[in-house]
Short mmCIF file of C-alpha atoms in Angstrom, two decimals:
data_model
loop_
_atom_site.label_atom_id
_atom_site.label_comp_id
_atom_site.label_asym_id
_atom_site.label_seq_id
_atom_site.Cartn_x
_atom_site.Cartn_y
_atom_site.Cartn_z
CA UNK A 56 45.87 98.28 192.33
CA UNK A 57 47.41 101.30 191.34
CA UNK A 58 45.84 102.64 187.86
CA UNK A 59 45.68 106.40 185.70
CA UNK A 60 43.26 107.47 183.58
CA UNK A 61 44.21 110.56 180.90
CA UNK A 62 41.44 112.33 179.18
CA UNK A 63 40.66 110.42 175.49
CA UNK A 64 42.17 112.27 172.74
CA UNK A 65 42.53 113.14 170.33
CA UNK A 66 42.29 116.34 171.21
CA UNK A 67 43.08 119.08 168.26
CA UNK A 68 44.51 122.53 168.72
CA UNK A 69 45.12 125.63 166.48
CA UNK A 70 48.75 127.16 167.44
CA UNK A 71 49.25 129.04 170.54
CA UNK A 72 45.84 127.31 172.06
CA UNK A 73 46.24 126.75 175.84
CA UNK A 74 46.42 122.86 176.12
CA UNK A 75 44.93 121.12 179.01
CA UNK A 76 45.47 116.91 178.85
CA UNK A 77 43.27 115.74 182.11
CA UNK A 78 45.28 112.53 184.22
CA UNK A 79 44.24 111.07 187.25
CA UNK A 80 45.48 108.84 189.03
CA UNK A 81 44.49 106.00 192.10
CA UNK A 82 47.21 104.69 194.56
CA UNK A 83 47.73 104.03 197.88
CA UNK A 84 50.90 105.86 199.55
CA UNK A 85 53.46 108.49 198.42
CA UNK A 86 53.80 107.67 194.24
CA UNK A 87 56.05 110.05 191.65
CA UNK A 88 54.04 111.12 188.89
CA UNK A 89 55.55 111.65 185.46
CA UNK A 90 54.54 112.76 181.49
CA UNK A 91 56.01 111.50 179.12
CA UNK A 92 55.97 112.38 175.54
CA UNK A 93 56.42 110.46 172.21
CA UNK A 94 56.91 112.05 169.28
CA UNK A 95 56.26 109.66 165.70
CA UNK A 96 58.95 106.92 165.29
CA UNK A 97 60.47 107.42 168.42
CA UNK A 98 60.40 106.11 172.13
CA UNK A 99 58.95 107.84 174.93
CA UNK A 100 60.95 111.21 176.58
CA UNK A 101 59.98 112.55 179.89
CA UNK A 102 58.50 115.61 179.73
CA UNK A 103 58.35 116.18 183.33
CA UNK A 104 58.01 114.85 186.76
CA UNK A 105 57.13 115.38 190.34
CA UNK A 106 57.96 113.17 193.39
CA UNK A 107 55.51 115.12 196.45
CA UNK A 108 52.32 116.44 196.73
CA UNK A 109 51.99 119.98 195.73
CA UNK A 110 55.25 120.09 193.30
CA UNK A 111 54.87 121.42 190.29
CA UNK A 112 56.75 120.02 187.31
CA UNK A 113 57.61 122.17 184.67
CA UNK A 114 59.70 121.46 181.26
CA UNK A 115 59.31 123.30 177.73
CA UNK A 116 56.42 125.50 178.95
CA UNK A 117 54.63 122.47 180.09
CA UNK A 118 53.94 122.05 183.80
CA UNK A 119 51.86 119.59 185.94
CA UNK A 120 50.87 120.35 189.50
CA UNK A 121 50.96 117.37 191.84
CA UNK A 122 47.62 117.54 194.01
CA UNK A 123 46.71 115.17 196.27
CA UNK A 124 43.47 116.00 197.25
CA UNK A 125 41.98 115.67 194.14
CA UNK A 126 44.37 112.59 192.49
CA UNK A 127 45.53 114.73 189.54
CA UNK A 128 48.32 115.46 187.86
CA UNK A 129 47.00 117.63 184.60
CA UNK A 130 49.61 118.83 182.12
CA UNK A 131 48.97 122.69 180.93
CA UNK A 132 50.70 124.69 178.56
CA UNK A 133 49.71 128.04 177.81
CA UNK A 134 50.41 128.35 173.24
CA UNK A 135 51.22 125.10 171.87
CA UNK A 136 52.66 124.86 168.74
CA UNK A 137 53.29 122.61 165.85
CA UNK A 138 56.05 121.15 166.94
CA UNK A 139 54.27 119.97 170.32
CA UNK A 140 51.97 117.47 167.96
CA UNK A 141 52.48 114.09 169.49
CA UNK A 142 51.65 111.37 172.25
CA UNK A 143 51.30 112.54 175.66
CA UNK A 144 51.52 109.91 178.25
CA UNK A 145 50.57 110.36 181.93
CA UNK A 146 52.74 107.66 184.35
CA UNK A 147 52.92 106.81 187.97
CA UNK A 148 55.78 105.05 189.93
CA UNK A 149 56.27 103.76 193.77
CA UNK A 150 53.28 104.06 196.41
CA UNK A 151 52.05 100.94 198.58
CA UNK A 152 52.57 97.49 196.96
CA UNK A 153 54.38 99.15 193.93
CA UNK A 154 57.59 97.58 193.19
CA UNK A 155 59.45 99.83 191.24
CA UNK A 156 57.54 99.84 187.78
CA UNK A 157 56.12 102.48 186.17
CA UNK A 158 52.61 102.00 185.28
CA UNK A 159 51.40 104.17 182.35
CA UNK A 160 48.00 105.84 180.77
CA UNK A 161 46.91 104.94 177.74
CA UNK A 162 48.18 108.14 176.00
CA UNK A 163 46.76 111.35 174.24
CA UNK A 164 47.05 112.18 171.10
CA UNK A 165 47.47 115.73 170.42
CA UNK A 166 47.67 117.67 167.08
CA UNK A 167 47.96 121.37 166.88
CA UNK A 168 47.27 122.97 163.62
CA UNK A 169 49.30 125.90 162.35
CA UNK B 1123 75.73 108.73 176.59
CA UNK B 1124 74.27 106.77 173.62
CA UNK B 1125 71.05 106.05 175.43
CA UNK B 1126 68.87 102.71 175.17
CA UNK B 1127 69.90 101.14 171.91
CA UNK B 1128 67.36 98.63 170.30
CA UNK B 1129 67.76 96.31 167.56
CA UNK B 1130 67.13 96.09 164.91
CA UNK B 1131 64.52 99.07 164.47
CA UNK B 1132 62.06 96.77 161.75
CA UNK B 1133 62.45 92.94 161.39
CA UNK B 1134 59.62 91.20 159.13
CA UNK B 1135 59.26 87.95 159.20
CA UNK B 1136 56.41 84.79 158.50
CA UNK B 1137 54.27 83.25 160.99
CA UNK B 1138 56.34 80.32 162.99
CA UNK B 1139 59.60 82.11 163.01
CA UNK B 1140 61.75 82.69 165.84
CA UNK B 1141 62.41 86.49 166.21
CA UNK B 1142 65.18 88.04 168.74
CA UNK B 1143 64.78 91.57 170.05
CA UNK B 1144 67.91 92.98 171.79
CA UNK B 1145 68.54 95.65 173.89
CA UNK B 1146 71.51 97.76 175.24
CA UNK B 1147 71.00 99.96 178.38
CA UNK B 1148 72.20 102.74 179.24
CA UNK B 1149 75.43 102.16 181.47
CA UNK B 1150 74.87 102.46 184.94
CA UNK B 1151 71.24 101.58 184.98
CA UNK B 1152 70.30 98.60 186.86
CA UNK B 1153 66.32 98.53 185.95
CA UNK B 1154 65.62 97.08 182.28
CA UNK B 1155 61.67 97.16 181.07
CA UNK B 1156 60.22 95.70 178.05
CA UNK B 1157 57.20 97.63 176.37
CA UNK B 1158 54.64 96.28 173.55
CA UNK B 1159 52.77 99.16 172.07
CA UNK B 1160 49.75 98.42 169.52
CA UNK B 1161 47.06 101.30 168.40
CA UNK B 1162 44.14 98.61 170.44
CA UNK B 1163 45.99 98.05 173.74
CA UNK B 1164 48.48 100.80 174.23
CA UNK B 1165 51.67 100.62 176.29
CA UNK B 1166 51.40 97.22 177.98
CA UNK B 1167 54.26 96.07 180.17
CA UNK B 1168 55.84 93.08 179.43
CA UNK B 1169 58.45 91.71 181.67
CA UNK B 1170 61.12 94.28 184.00
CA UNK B 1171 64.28 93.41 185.82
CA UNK B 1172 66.28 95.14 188.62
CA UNK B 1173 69.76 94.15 189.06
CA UNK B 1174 69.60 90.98 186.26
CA UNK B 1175 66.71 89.52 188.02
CA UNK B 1176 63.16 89.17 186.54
CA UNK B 1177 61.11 90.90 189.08
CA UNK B 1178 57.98 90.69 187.35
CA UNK B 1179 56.68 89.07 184.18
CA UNK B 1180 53.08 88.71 184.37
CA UNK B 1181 52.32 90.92 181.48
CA UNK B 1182 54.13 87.92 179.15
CA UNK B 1183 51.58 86.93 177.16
CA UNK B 1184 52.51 83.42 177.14
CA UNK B 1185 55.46 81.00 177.11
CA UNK B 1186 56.03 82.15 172.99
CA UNK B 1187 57.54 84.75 175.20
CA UNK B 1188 60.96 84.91 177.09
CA UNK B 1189 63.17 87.70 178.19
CA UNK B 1190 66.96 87.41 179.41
CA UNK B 1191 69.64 89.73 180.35
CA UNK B 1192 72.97 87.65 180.09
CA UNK B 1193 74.63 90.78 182.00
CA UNK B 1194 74.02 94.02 183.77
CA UNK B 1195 73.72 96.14 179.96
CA UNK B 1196 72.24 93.67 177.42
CA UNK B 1197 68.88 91.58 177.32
CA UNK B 1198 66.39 90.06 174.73
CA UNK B 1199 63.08 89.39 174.19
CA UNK B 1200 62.36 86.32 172.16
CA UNK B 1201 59.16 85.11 170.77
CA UNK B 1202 59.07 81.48 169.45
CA UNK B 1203 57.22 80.32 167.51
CA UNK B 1204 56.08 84.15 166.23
CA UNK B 1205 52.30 84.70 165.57
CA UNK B 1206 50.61 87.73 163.32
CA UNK B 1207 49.04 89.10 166.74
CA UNK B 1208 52.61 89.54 168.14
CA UNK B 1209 53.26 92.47 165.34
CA UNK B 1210 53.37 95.57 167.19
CA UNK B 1211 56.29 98.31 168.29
CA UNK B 1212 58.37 96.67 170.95
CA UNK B 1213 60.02 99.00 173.38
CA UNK B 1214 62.97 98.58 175.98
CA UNK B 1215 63.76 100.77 178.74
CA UNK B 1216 66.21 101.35 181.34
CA UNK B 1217 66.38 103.09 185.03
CA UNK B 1218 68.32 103.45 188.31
CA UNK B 1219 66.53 101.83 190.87
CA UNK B 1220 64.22 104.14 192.62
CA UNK B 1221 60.90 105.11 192.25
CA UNK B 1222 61.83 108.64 191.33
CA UNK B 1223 64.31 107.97 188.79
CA UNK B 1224 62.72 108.11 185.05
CA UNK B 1225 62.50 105.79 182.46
CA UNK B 1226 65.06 106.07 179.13
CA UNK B 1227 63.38 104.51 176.24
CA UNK B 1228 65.16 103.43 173.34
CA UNK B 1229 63.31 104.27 170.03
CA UNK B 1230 61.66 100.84 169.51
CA UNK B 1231 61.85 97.63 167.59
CA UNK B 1232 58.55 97.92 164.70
CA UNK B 1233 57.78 94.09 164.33
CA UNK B 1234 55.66 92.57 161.56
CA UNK B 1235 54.74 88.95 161.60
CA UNK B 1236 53.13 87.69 158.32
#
């Protein structure tokens, strides 16, 4: 079935690190990728999202390239900040034998340190 | 737009009790999803619906569990009798139908089951 797998966090930054979170992904077909983030006490937001191989999402300064080739979808950013401290999920959605749902990483904690 | 409204936001309650988590989605959106999120499993999926209609509920954990939506922008999630493994963050969600169109999460229900 259709799965992702995000690099295990957490991973710890001092401000204006470059951030790299590692997702990859396995499903059969065409699926939309997406990160979402989730800041304390709150739900998840999407961050960003691309629907085709190649397409790069960007939001925030974050960006995710879709690449087929090599299953991934990493999210980048070049200085993180405080603010960026939170849960970063990597999600899929649609591809063979999907029916709609999105099916989600188990999340990556990230703290950046001023 | 108000977004996905959840309540209530903490309910506490003993071990047997019937709790009632309800859900508002945002108007327009015809895909509801319920979340669980605990620090040892994640985000796990519970039950989604497109258009009213359970589509999949396989990630119910068992019959304590039941989800309805009485009409196109409400639903609940009840668990009866409630057990101390059921404490955890419950999250709803709503979509358009599509498998490009993002999830909107609401900002959680924080159950605790003594």
């Amino acid at each position: 079935g259709n799965s992702v797998t995000q690099m295990e966090g957490p991973v710890t930054l001092s401000e204006e690190a470059f951030l790299t979170i590692n997702c990859t992904y396995t499903a059969t077909g065409y699926p939309s990728l997406f990160w979402y983030v989730q800041y304390p006490g709150e739900g998840l937001q999407l961050l960003l999202k691309a629907t085709k191989a190649d397409d790069k999402g960007s939001n925030k300064g974050f960006e995710a390239t879709y690449r087929k080739e090599t299953t991934s979808f990493h999210l980048e950013k070049g200085s993180v900040q405080v603010s960026d401290s939170a849960v970063y999920f990597c999600a899929l959605s649609g591809g063979s034998g999907n029916t709609g749902k999105l099916i989600f990483g188990q999340g990556t904690t990230l703290q950046v340190k001023p | 737009d108000a977004g996905v409204i959840q309540s209530p936001r903490h309910e506490v309650t003993e071990m047997g009790q019937e709790v009632t988590l309800r859900c508002k989605l945002i108007s327009g959106h015809n895909s509801l999803f319920w979340y669980r999120q605990t620090m040892m499993r994640g985000l796990e999926l519970l039950i989604y619906f497109n258009n009213n209609v359970p589509i999949d509920d396989s990630g119910m954990p068992e019959d304590r569990f039941s989800a309805k939506m009485p009409n196109a922008s409400f639903s609940t999630l009840k668990i009866q009798p409630s057990e101390p493994r059921d404490s955890a963050v419950y999250f709803c969600a709503s979509s358009s139908q599509g498998q490009n169109s993002p999830l909107h999460f609401g900002n959680g229900t924080r159950l605790t089951v003594t």
